Amino acid sequence: MLSFALSKGNTSRISGYLSDVETGEPIMYANIILVNTVVGTASDNSGYFVITDIPPGTYTLKIMMMGYKSIEKTITLESEDDKRYDFELNTSILKGEEVTVTAERQRFEKKVEVSRVNLTLRDIKTAPAFVETDVFRSLQLLPGVNAANDFSSALVVRGGSPDENLILLDGIEVYNPYHLGGVFSTFSAEAISDAEFLIGGFPAQYGNRISSVLKVTSKEGNSKRGLLFNKQGPGRYWDVSQIQGEVSILSTKILAEGPIKNGSWMWSIRRTYFDQLAKLYYWSKDEPMDWKYYFWDSQGKLIYDISPKSRLTFSTFYGRDAVAFNLGEEYKNEVDFKWDWGNATNSLQWRYVPNSQFLSTLSIANTNYQFDLNVAMTNQDTVEGTTKITIDVFNEINDWTIKEKLDWFVSSEHTVTAGLELKNLRMNFTQQFNDIVMLDQGQNPYILSSYIQDKWQPTVRLTIQPGLRISKYSLHDKIYYEPRFGFKYLLTDDLALKGAYGIYKQFLFTVNDEDDILNIVDFWQPILENYSAKSLQQYILGVEQWIGKNWYASLEGYYKPYDNTLTLNPNNNPSIDDDDYIEGDGTTYGFEILLKKSSGTLTGWVGYSYLNSEQRYDFNSDGEIVEESGEIYSPKYDQPHTLNIVANYSLNDKNSIGFTLSNSNGKPYTPTVGYTYTQNLSGIGMSSTENPYSNLVELEGLRNSARYPSYFRIDMSWMRQIHPFGLDGKFKLQIINITNHFNTFLYNWNLEEDIVTAVGMFPILPTIGFEFKF
């Protein structure tokens, strides 16, 4: 299949970059064509384009993109020319439904990845949000994606657990991108240029995850305009072009950007402030404040163009949560609680374009995730005096990754992408009770991977993308092979048939109990020598249709057999080191429907998804897996039917309204079917002699054999353009759960009084916010 010539006869090639004339930001997925020919391409997410196999002659090169004025340039190509043309595009004002070429349309024609959705900053910001805009919350409204509950922004993709998703920020892996126990993601929406979400069937370029890939690309920064110096004096080397921010009831966000010599910079920072407001409250009451909680994050990017062919990019991210409280003055038992967690990432990328045939991207990155919990409990007893108990839990991943990606634009039929990646990990997970180490797991595995894939277009209408990923995981004595295959066939200019198949392996996972209702943080662990890698196959088939200029529809079905998965062993023996987990398998299948409108006064989408998932484990190790024993069950993320409607309507130049409706089946849970009395343990290894059977305990039914009531929520928002003090700004009013529908989070069982109480999720909740820009 790869036996092809480097060029066709004496044909020529052109390449170049597209950018915004006012900001210097790259223009993604613009249409570049040679007028009156069938030759053309689209720019990638760096604004780069290549057109190959052009016969010698004179042509009109035309560039088109929604929101920008079209550019035409006459070019003359001699035999075997290799010319570069960089263009800066001016914005234009759209009139009504005047749309020629959109980024969505270009992705439809040029992209092979079948289960792919792109969200722009506009898509993210126009949907009603909980307190403030959040890219993860927007993704949860897509078909095939769910939230575990209102309190979690983690992504549940086609029934898979959140740790099966690869989260990349500017190519850097982020392990726990959540604040406030998962309520908010750590990425500032204003700093995002593009979010590409591969819900399934992703190509060989991505590995060590089995469900999905989220690629978040941050803004590059405005390299064109300076406010402070206007390219005079220091302005030749550094300046500020724009500052914008947002104030909400949760936090304050500031983003600044500007040019540097031969490049640009961008910096965004966010911090909660209700801990500071709480300090004022306690100060006014003249009372001590014995607790604190805050989070903050920062995100930055620095770009330096060494030459027109060579660029350096430095990206950084830091996010942290801190919780602390002290209970002591009113209680005999004093509790001192300290808990913090977060991510820190840094990367340096070198992009080199020696000619129009090759694009090389070399990067080295470090990402560090830490979770640190310290609890000290002091008991005051008149007989035994003061006793102190300390509990310490620490989890860390320190990940150094170096990778090289090479794109080879062989011809108009073939684009070959190959890469090599080395991931060196230092992982620690410790639990300590007083001075006794209860758990100390330290591993330093590495993952060495290589891949190759070919985007092959044998005909104008058919594109095929075969690929292979090969990985060596140091804790396993074997080589893992992961073949991937995808195709897209244009049945007509507006209708495409698409499909994909792949084998996916995962070597890291999170230690979470299947019965946990709320996972505050993730405990990451490597898969050890005595367990196999998590393994999954994906079969995907679908069709997609363009209706008119800006309506897009997609129908997609999938089948995902889990060849191997892991869960905590409920019958583990503490004296045995290697039975903490149990291996099993499972099956997930379903289909999704998406109808999306990408431009005009009304934008948004309607998405419906059907899901059926099942897991199988031999919990009692009798060699048989029996449903009646709770060994075959629906996992906690199983939701058969989900409907989401997202809409934004521009009333006029100043006002717009947003609407979101979410409706789905309730998630499964393990019900309590009765209770009994058991020994009352008043201390470790001790039982009460006065009434040894005074403690009520629950008797549980089969695992996940019941479901919570259906989920229903409507959110609405109003946004108005305002100009306080001469600034450009927006006032936002958002109402979460406007119907005040009660959505069940859990059931609280009071066994002594024989009462069951339902605990709900978000009630009706109005929030306000203000954006400003200067």
PDB file of N, CA and C in Angstrom, residues 495-573:
ATOM      1  N   LEU A 495     -23.125  14.042   1.653  1.00  0.00           N
ATOM      2  CA  LEU A 495     -23.443  12.844   2.420  1.00  0.00           C
ATOM      3  C   LEU A 495     -22.231  11.923   2.443  1.00  0.00           C
ATOM      4  N   ALA A 496     -21.830  11.482   3.657  1.00  0.00           N
ATOM      5  CA  ALA A 496     -20.633  10.646   3.792  1.00  0.00           C
ATOM      6  C   ALA A 496     -20.934   9.420   4.641  1.00  0.00           C
ATOM      7  N   LEU A 497     -20.330   8.311   4.260  1.00  0.00           N
ATOM      8  CA  LEU A 497     -20.338   7.085   5.046  1.00  0.00           C
ATOM      9  C   LEU A 497     -18.995   6.996   5.753  1.00  0.00           C
ATOM     10  N   LYS A 498     -18.986   6.670   7.038  1.00  0.00           N
ATOM     11  CA  LYS A 498     -17.746   6.658   7.801  1.00  0.00           C
ATOM     12  C   LYS A 498     -17.696   5.419   8.685  1.00  0.00           C
ATOM     13  N   GLY A 499     -16.476   4.999   9.030  1.00  0.00           N
ATOM     14  CA  GLY A 499     -16.322   3.828   9.882  1.00  0.00           C
ATOM     15  C   GLY A 499     -14.917   3.762  10.462  1.00  0.00           C
ATOM     16  N   ALA A 500     -14.768   2.956  11.504  1.00  0.00           N
ATOM     17  CA  ALA A 500     -13.459   2.809  12.152  1.00  0.00           C
ATOM     18  C   ALA A 500     -13.420   1.502  12.922  1.00  0.00           C
ATOM     19  N   TYR A 501     -12.204   0.991  13.062  1.00  0.00           N
ATOM     20  CA  TYR A 501     -11.933  -0.164  13.923  1.00  0.00           C
ATOM     21  C   TYR A 501     -10.588   0.068  14.591  1.00  0.00           C
ATOM     22  N   GLY A 502     -10.459  -0.395  15.823  1.00  0.00           N
ATOM     23  CA  GLY A 502      -9.175  -0.255  16.492  1.00  0.00           C
ATOM     24  C   GLY A 502      -9.084  -1.102  17.742  1.00  0.00           C
ATOM     25  N   ILE A 503      -7.853  -1.414  18.109  1.00  0.00           N
ATOM     26  CA  ILE A 503      -7.537  -2.062  19.391  1.00  0.00           C
ATOM     27  C   ILE A 503      -6.804  -1.035  20.237  1.00  0.00           C
ATOM     28  N   TYR A 504      -7.209  -0.920  21.507  1.00  0.00           N
ATOM     29  CA  TYR A 504      -6.685   0.125  22.382  1.00  0.00           C
ATOM     30  C   TYR A 504      -6.257  -0.493  23.711  1.00  0.00           C
ATOM     31  N   LYS A 505      -5.079  -0.066  24.187  1.00  0.00           N
ATOM     32  CA  LYS A 505      -4.520  -0.562  25.445  1.00  0.00           C
ATOM     33  C   LYS A 505      -4.301   0.603  26.405  1.00  0.00           C
ATOM     34  N   GLN A 506      -4.386   0.304  27.707  1.00  0.00           N
ATOM     35  CA  GLN A 506      -4.184   1.323  28.734  1.00  0.00           C
ATOM     36  C   GLN A 506      -3.381   0.719  29.879  1.00  0.00           C
ATOM     37  N   PHE A 507      -2.332   1.454  30.310  1.00  0.00           N
ATOM     38  CA  PHE A 507      -1.398   0.923  31.300  1.00  0.00           C
ATOM     39  C   PHE A 507      -1.479   1.632  32.650  1.00  0.00           C
ATOM     40  N   LEU A 508      -2.249   2.716  32.745  1.00  0.00           N
ATOM     41  CA  LEU A 508      -2.476   3.419  33.998  1.00  0.00           C
ATOM     42  C   LEU A 508      -3.974   3.459  34.248  1.00  0.00           C
ATOM     43  N   PHE A 509      -4.363   3.469  35.518  1.00  0.00           N
ATOM     44  CA  PHE A 509      -5.780   3.543  35.833  1.00  0.00           C
ATOM     45  C   PHE A 509      -5.950   4.173  37.206  1.00  0.00           C
ATOM     46  N   THR A 510      -7.182   4.542  37.536  1.00  0.00           N
ATOM     47  CA  THR A 510      -7.459   5.155  38.831  1.00  0.00           C
ATOM     48  C   THR A 510      -8.089   4.138  39.769  1.00  0.00           C
ATOM     49  N   VAL A 511      -7.744   4.258  41.037  1.00  0.00           N
ATOM     50  CA  VAL A 511      -8.226   3.342  42.057  1.00  0.00           C
ATOM     51  C   VAL A 511      -9.484   3.946  42.674  1.00  0.00           C
ATOM     52  N   ASN A 512     -10.633   3.564  42.172  1.00  0.00           N
ATOM     53  CA  ASN A 512     -11.907   4.052  42.693  1.00  0.00           C
ATOM     54  C   ASN A 512     -12.868   2.887  42.887  1.00  0.00           C
ATOM     55  N   ASP A 513     -13.632   2.965  43.956  1.00  0.00           N
ATOM     56  CA  ASP A 513     -14.598   1.923  44.267  1.00  0.00           C
ATOM     57  C   ASP A 513     -15.811   2.073  43.366  1.00  0.00           C
ATOM     58  N   GLU A 514     -16.266   0.950  42.787  1.00  0.00           N
ATOM     59  CA  GLU A 514     -17.447   0.963  41.936  1.00  0.00           C
ATOM     60  C   GLU A 514     -18.669   1.506  42.671  1.00  0.00           C
ATOM     61  N   ASP A 515     -18.729   1.333  43.989  1.00  0.00           N
ATOM     62  CA  ASP A 515     -19.890   1.771  44.758  1.00  0.00           C
ATOM     63  C   ASP A 515     -19.781   3.213  45.236  1.00  0.00           C
ATOM     64  N   ASP A 516     -18.648   3.876  44.986  1.00  0.00           N
ATOM     65  CA  ASP A 516     -18.528   5.281  45.375  1.00  0.00           C
ATOM     66  C   ASP A 516     -19.484   6.138  44.552  1.00  0.00           C
ATOM     67  N   ILE A 517     -20.241   6.978  45.239  1.00  0.00           N
ATOM     68  CA  ILE A 517     -21.183   7.857  44.547  1.00  0.00           C
ATOM     69  C   ILE A 517     -20.473   9.095  44.026  1.00  0.00           C
ATOM     70  N   LEU A 518     -19.531   9.614  44.793  1.00  0.00           N
ATOM     71  CA  LEU A 518     -18.825  10.829  44.409  1.00  0.00           C
ATOM     72  C   LEU A 518     -17.323  10.608  44.588  1.00  0.00           C
ATOM     73  N   ASN A 519     -16.579  10.715  43.477  1.00  0.00           N
ATOM     74  CA  ASN A 519     -15.129  10.613  43.533  1.00  0.00           C
ATOM     75  C   ASN A 519     -14.544  12.018  43.570  1.00  0.00           C
ATOM     76  N   ILE A 520     -14.001  12.399  44.717  1.00  0.00           N
ATOM     77  CA  ILE A 520     -13.472  13.750  44.874  1.00  0.00           C
ATOM     78  C   ILE A 520     -12.210  13.929  44.044  1.00  0.00           C
ATOM     79  N   VAL A 521     -11.300  12.983  44.117  1.00  0.00           N
ATOM     80  CA  VAL A 521     -10.068  13.035  43.335  1.00  0.00           C
ATOM     81  C   VAL A 521      -9.761  11.635  42.815  1.00  0.00           C
ATOM     82  N   ASP A 522      -8.783  11.571  41.936  1.00  0.00           N
ATOM     83  CA  ASP A 522      -8.370  10.297  41.356  1.00  0.00           C
ATOM     84  C   ASP A 522      -7.075   9.833  41.997  1.00  0.00           C
ATOM     85  N   PHE A 523      -7.010   8.535  42.286  1.00  0.00           N
ATOM     86  CA  PHE A 523      -5.783   7.900  42.751  1.00  0.00           C
ATOM     87  C   PHE A 523      -5.218   7.093  41.579  1.00  0.00           C
ATOM     88  N   TRP A 524      -4.164   7.615  40.956  1.00  0.00           N
ATOM     89  CA  TRP A 524      -3.604   6.971  39.778  1.00  0.00           C
ATOM     90  C   TRP A 524      -2.590   5.911  40.164  1.00  0.00           C
ATOM     91  N   GLN A 525      -2.677   4.775  39.465  1.00  0.00           N
ATOM     92  CA  GLN A 525      -1.770   3.656  39.703  1.00  0.00           C
ATOM     93  C   GLN A 525      -1.354   3.030  38.374  1.00  0.00           C
ATOM     94  N   PRO A 526      -0.127   2.475  38.311  1.00  0.00           N
ATOM     95  CA  PRO A 526       0.242   1.687  37.134  1.00  0.00           C
ATOM     96  C   PRO A 526      -0.358   0.287  37.251  1.00  0.00           C
ATOM     97  N   ILE A 527      -0.642  -0.340  36.134  1.00  0.00           N
ATOM     98  CA  ILE A 527      -1.073  -1.734  36.146  1.00  0.00           C
ATOM     99  C   ILE A 527       0.160  -2.593  36.406  1.00  0.00           C
ATOM    100  N   LEU A 528       0.114  -3.370  37.470  1.00  0.00           N
ATOM    101  CA  LEU A 528       1.291  -4.101  37.932  1.00  0.00           C
ATOM    102  C   LEU A 528       1.537  -5.363  37.113  1.00  0.00           C
ATOM    103  N   GLU A 529       2.648  -6.043  37.470  1.00  0.00           N
ATOM    104  CA  GLU A 529       3.112  -7.179  36.683  1.00  0.00           C
ATOM    105  C   GLU A 529       2.094  -8.307  36.604  1.00  0.00           C
ATOM    106  N   ASN A 530       1.327  -8.522  37.683  1.00  0.00           N
ATOM    107  CA  ASN A 530       0.439  -9.670  37.736  1.00  0.00           C
ATOM    108  C   ASN A 530      -0.928  -9.405  37.132  1.00  0.00           C
ATOM    109  N   TYR A 531      -1.125  -8.235  36.540  1.00  0.00           N
ATOM    110  CA  TYR A 531      -2.385  -7.916  35.874  1.00  0.00           C
ATOM    111  C   TYR A 531      -2.107  -7.533  34.420  1.00  0.00           C
ATOM    112  N   SER A 532      -3.079  -7.834  33.564  1.00  0.00           N
ATOM    113  CA  SER A 532      -2.950  -7.465  32.153  1.00  0.00           C
ATOM    114  C   SER A 532      -3.392  -6.026  31.941  1.00  0.00           C
ATOM    115  N   ALA A 533      -2.935  -5.426  30.843  1.00  0.00           N
ATOM    116  CA  ALA A 533      -3.346  -4.067  30.502  1.00  0.00           C
ATOM    117  C   ALA A 533      -4.844  -4.028  30.228  1.00  0.00           C
ATOM    118  N   LYS A 534      -5.463  -2.898  30.531  1.00  0.00           N
ATOM    119  CA  LYS A 534      -6.850  -2.709  30.119  1.00  0.00           C
ATOM    120  C   LYS A 534      -6.898  -2.727  28.602  1.00  0.00           C
ATOM    121  N   SER A 535      -7.858  -3.453  28.052  1.00  0.00           N
ATOM    122  CA  SER A 535      -7.873  -3.673  26.614  1.00  0.00           C
ATOM    123  C   SER A 535      -9.292  -3.530  26.084  1.00  0.00           C
ATOM    124  N   LEU A 536      -9.416  -2.880  24.941  1.00  0.00           N
ATOM    125  CA  LEU A 536     -10.727  -2.588  24.372  1.00  0.00           C
ATOM    126  C   LEU A 536     -10.629  -2.591  22.857  1.00  0.00           C
ATOM    127  N   GLN A 537     -11.662  -3.101  22.205  1.00  0.00           N
ATOM    128  CA  GLN A 537     -11.810  -2.969  20.759  1.00  0.00           C
ATOM    129  C   GLN A 537     -12.962  -2.004  20.482  1.00  0.00           C
ATOM    130  N   GLN A 538     -12.870  -1.287  19.371  1.00  0.00           N
ATOM    131  CA  GLN A 538     -13.939  -0.382  18.972  1.00  0.00           C
ATOM    132  C   GLN A 538     -14.311  -0.632  17.516  1.00  0.00           C
ATOM    133  N   TYR A 539     -15.615  -0.840  17.293  1.00  0.00           N
ATOM    134  CA  TYR A 539     -16.178  -0.949  15.952  1.00  0.00           C
ATOM    135  C   TYR A 539     -17.180   0.196  15.796  1.00  0.00           C
ATOM    136  N   ILE A 540     -17.013   1.026  14.781  1.00  0.00           N
ATOM    137  CA  ILE A 540     -17.861   2.205  14.601  1.00  0.00           C
ATOM    138  C   ILE A 540     -18.281   2.306  13.137  1.00  0.00           C
ATOM    139  N   LEU A 541     -19.561   2.609  12.917  1.00  0.00           N
ATOM    140  CA  LEU A 541     -20.079   2.816  11.573  1.00  0.00           C
ATOM    141  C   LEU A 541     -21.143   3.910  11.634  1.00  0.00           C
ATOM    142  N   GLY A 542     -21.101   4.839  10.660  1.00  0.00           N
ATOM    143  CA  GLY A 542     -22.074   5.916  10.706  1.00  0.00           C
ATOM    144  C   GLY A 542     -22.173   6.654   9.376  1.00  0.00           C
ATOM    145  N   VAL A 543     -23.105   7.602   9.345  1.00  0.00           N
ATOM    146  CA  VAL A 543     -23.268   8.485   8.197  1.00  0.00           C
ATOM    147  C   VAL A 543     -23.368   9.913   8.717  1.00  0.00           C
ATOM    148  N   GLU A 544     -22.939  10.866   7.895  1.00  0.00           N
ATOM    149  CA  GLU A 544     -23.087  12.276   8.233  1.00  0.00           C
ATOM    150  C   GLU A 544     -23.526  13.046   7.001  1.00  0.00           C
ATOM    151  N   GLN A 545     -24.339  14.069   7.225  1.00  0.00           N
ATOM    152  CA  GLN A 545     -25.001  14.775   6.136  1.00  0.00           C
ATOM    153  C   GLN A 545     -24.969  16.267   6.398  1.00  0.00           C
ATOM    154  N   TRP A 546     -24.607  17.040   5.367  1.00  0.00           N
ATOM    155  CA  TRP A 546     -24.766  18.485   5.410  1.00  0.00           C
ATOM    156  C   TRP A 546     -26.100  18.842   4.795  1.00  0.00           C
ATOM    157  N   ILE A 547     -26.880  19.642   5.512  1.00  0.00           N
ATOM    158  CA  ILE A 547     -28.198  20.063   5.053  1.00  0.00           C
ATOM    159  C   ILE A 547     -28.139  21.573   4.854  1.00  0.00           C
ATOM    160  N   GLY A 548     -28.145  22.012   3.616  1.00  0.00           N
ATOM    161  CA  GLY A 548     -27.962  23.427   3.356  1.00  0.00           C
ATOM    162  C   GLY A 548     -26.527  23.819   3.636  1.00  0.00           C
ATOM    163  N   LYS A 549     -26.330  25.109   4.021  1.00  0.00           N
ATOM    164  CA  LYS A 549     -24.978  25.621   4.239  1.00  0.00           C
ATOM    165  C   LYS A 549     -24.478  25.435   5.663  1.00  0.00           C
ATOM    166  N   ASN A 550     -25.370  25.332   6.643  1.00  0.00           N
ATOM    167  CA  ASN A 550     -24.875  25.320   8.018  1.00  0.00           C
ATOM    168  C   ASN A 550     -25.628  24.386   8.956  1.00  0.00           C
ATOM    169  N   TRP A 551     -26.357  23.423   8.395  1.00  0.00           N
ATOM    170  CA  TRP A 551     -26.957  22.368   9.215  1.00  0.00           C
ATOM    171  C   TRP A 551     -26.181  21.081   8.983  1.00  0.00           C
ATOM    172  N   TYR A 552     -25.843  20.406  10.071  1.00  0.00           N
ATOM    173  CA  TYR A 552     -25.048  19.178  10.005  1.00  0.00           C
ATOM    174  C   TYR A 552     -25.762  18.100  10.814  1.00  0.00           C
ATOM    175  N   ALA A 553     -25.853  16.888  10.248  1.00  0.00           N
ATOM    176  CA  ALA A 553     -26.492  15.767  10.931  1.00  0.00           C
ATOM    177  C   ALA A 553     -25.573  14.555  10.897  1.00  0.00           C
ATOM    178  N   SER A 554     -25.617  13.779  11.971  1.00  0.00           N
ATOM    179  CA  SER A 554     -24.768  12.586  12.066  1.00  0.00           C
ATOM    180  C   SER A 554     -25.524  11.475  12.791  1.00  0.00           C
ATOM    181  N   LEU A 555     -25.385  10.264  12.274  1.00  0.00           N
ATOM    182  CA  LEU A 555     -25.899   9.055  12.921  1.00  0.00           C
ATOM    183  C   LEU A 555     -24.752   8.072  13.014  1.00  0.00           C
ATOM    184  N   GLU A 556     -24.502   7.572  14.204  1.00  0.00           N
ATOM    185  CA  GLU A 556     -23.327   6.724  14.413  1.00  0.00           C
ATOM    186  C   GLU A 556     -23.647   5.614  15.402  1.00  0.00           C
ATOM    187  N   GLY A 557     -23.276   4.379  15.046  1.00  0.00           N
ATOM    188  CA  GLY A 557     -23.414   3.240  15.937  1.00  0.00           C
ATOM    189  C   GLY A 557     -22.053   2.679  16.299  1.00  0.00           C
ATOM    190  N   TYR A 558     -21.956   2.065  17.468  1.00  0.00           N
ATOM    191  CA  TYR A 558     -20.663   1.537  17.917  1.00  0.00           C
ATOM    192  C   TYR A 558     -20.861   0.276  18.749  1.00  0.00           C
ATOM    193  N   TYR A 559     -19.800  -0.520  18.783  1.00  0.00           N
ATOM    194  CA  TYR A 559     -19.746  -1.747  19.582  1.00  0.00           C
ATOM    195  C   TYR A 559     -18.368  -1.817  20.204  1.00  0.00           C
ATOM    196  N   LYS A 560     -18.301  -1.899  21.539  1.00  0.00           N
ATOM    197  CA  LYS A 560     -17.017  -1.854  22.247  1.00  0.00           C
ATOM    198  C   LYS A 560     -16.911  -3.048  23.206  1.00  0.00           C
ATOM    199  N   PRO A 561     -16.273  -4.136  22.802  1.00  0.00           N
ATOM    200  CA  PRO A 561     -16.010  -5.227  23.743  1.00  0.00           C
ATOM    201  C   PRO A 561     -14.735  -4.957  24.564  1.00  0.00           C
ATOM    202  N   TYR A 562     -14.869  -4.991  25.877  1.00  0.00           N
ATOM    203  CA  TYR A 562     -13.712  -4.884  26.769  1.00  0.00           C
ATOM    204  C   TYR A 562     -13.110  -6.278  26.918  1.00  0.00           C
ATOM    205  N   ASP A 563     -11.901  -6.452  26.399  1.00  0.00           N
ATOM    206  CA  ASP A 563     -11.232  -7.743  26.530  1.00  0.00           C
ATOM    207  C   ASP A 563     -10.656  -7.938  27.924  1.00  0.00           C
ATOM    208  N   ASN A 564     -10.303  -6.849  28.578  1.00  0.00           N
ATOM    209  CA  ASN A 564      -9.819  -6.941  29.949  1.00  0.00           C
ATOM    210  C   ASN A 564     -10.020  -5.596  30.647  1.00  0.00           C
ATOM    211  N   THR A 565     -10.547  -5.650  31.851  1.00  0.00           N
ATOM    212  CA  THR A 565     -10.701  -4.453  32.663  1.00  0.00           C
ATOM    213  C   THR A 565     -10.455  -4.815  34.120  1.00  0.00           C
ATOM    214  N   LEU A 566     -10.365  -3.802  34.982  1.00  0.00           N
ATOM    215  CA  LEU A 566      -9.997  -4.005  36.376  1.00  0.00           C
ATOM    216  C   LEU A 566     -10.985  -3.305  37.297  1.00  0.00           C
ATOM    217  N   THR A 567     -11.232  -3.908  38.455  1.00  0.00           N
ATOM    218  CA  THR A 567     -11.978  -3.244  39.512  1.00  0.00           C
ATOM    219  C   THR A 567     -11.441  -3.735  40.851  1.00  0.00           C
ATOM    220  N   LEU A 568     -11.787  -3.016  41.920  1.00  0.00           N
ATOM    221  CA  LEU A 568     -11.359  -3.438  43.242  1.00  0.00           C
ATOM    222  C   LEU A 568     -11.984  -4.784  43.592  1.00  0.00           C
ATOM    223  N   ASN A 569     -11.207  -5.651  44.222  1.00  0.00           N
ATOM    224  CA  ASN A 569     -11.674  -6.972  44.622  1.00  0.00           C
ATOM    225  C   ASN A 569     -12.416  -6.864  45.951  1.00  0.00           C
ATOM    226  N   PRO A 570     -13.736  -7.098  45.986  1.00  0.00           N
ATOM    227  CA  PRO A 570     -14.478  -6.979  47.252  1.00  0.00           C
ATOM    228  C   PRO A 570     -14.127  -8.068  48.253  1.00  0.00           C
ATOM    229  N   ASN A 571     -13.467  -9.130  47.797  1.00  0.00           N
ATOM    230  CA  ASN A 571     -13.113 -10.247  48.686  1.00  0.00           C
ATOM    231  C   ASN A 571     -11.608 -10.365  48.872  1.00  0.00           C
ATOM    232  N   ASN A 572     -10.894  -9.240  48.763  1.00  0.00           N
ATOM    233  CA  ASN A 572      -9.434  -9.330  48.856  1.00  0.00           C
ATOM    234  C   ASN A 572      -9.004  -9.677  50.275  1.00  0.00           C
ATOM    235  N   ASN A 573      -7.900 -10.365  50.372  1.00  0.00           N
ATOM    236  CA  ASN A 573      -7.324 -10.782  51.651  1.00  0.00           C
ATOM    237  C   ASN A 573      -6.175  -9.836  51.983  1.00  0.00           C
TER     238      ASN A 573
END
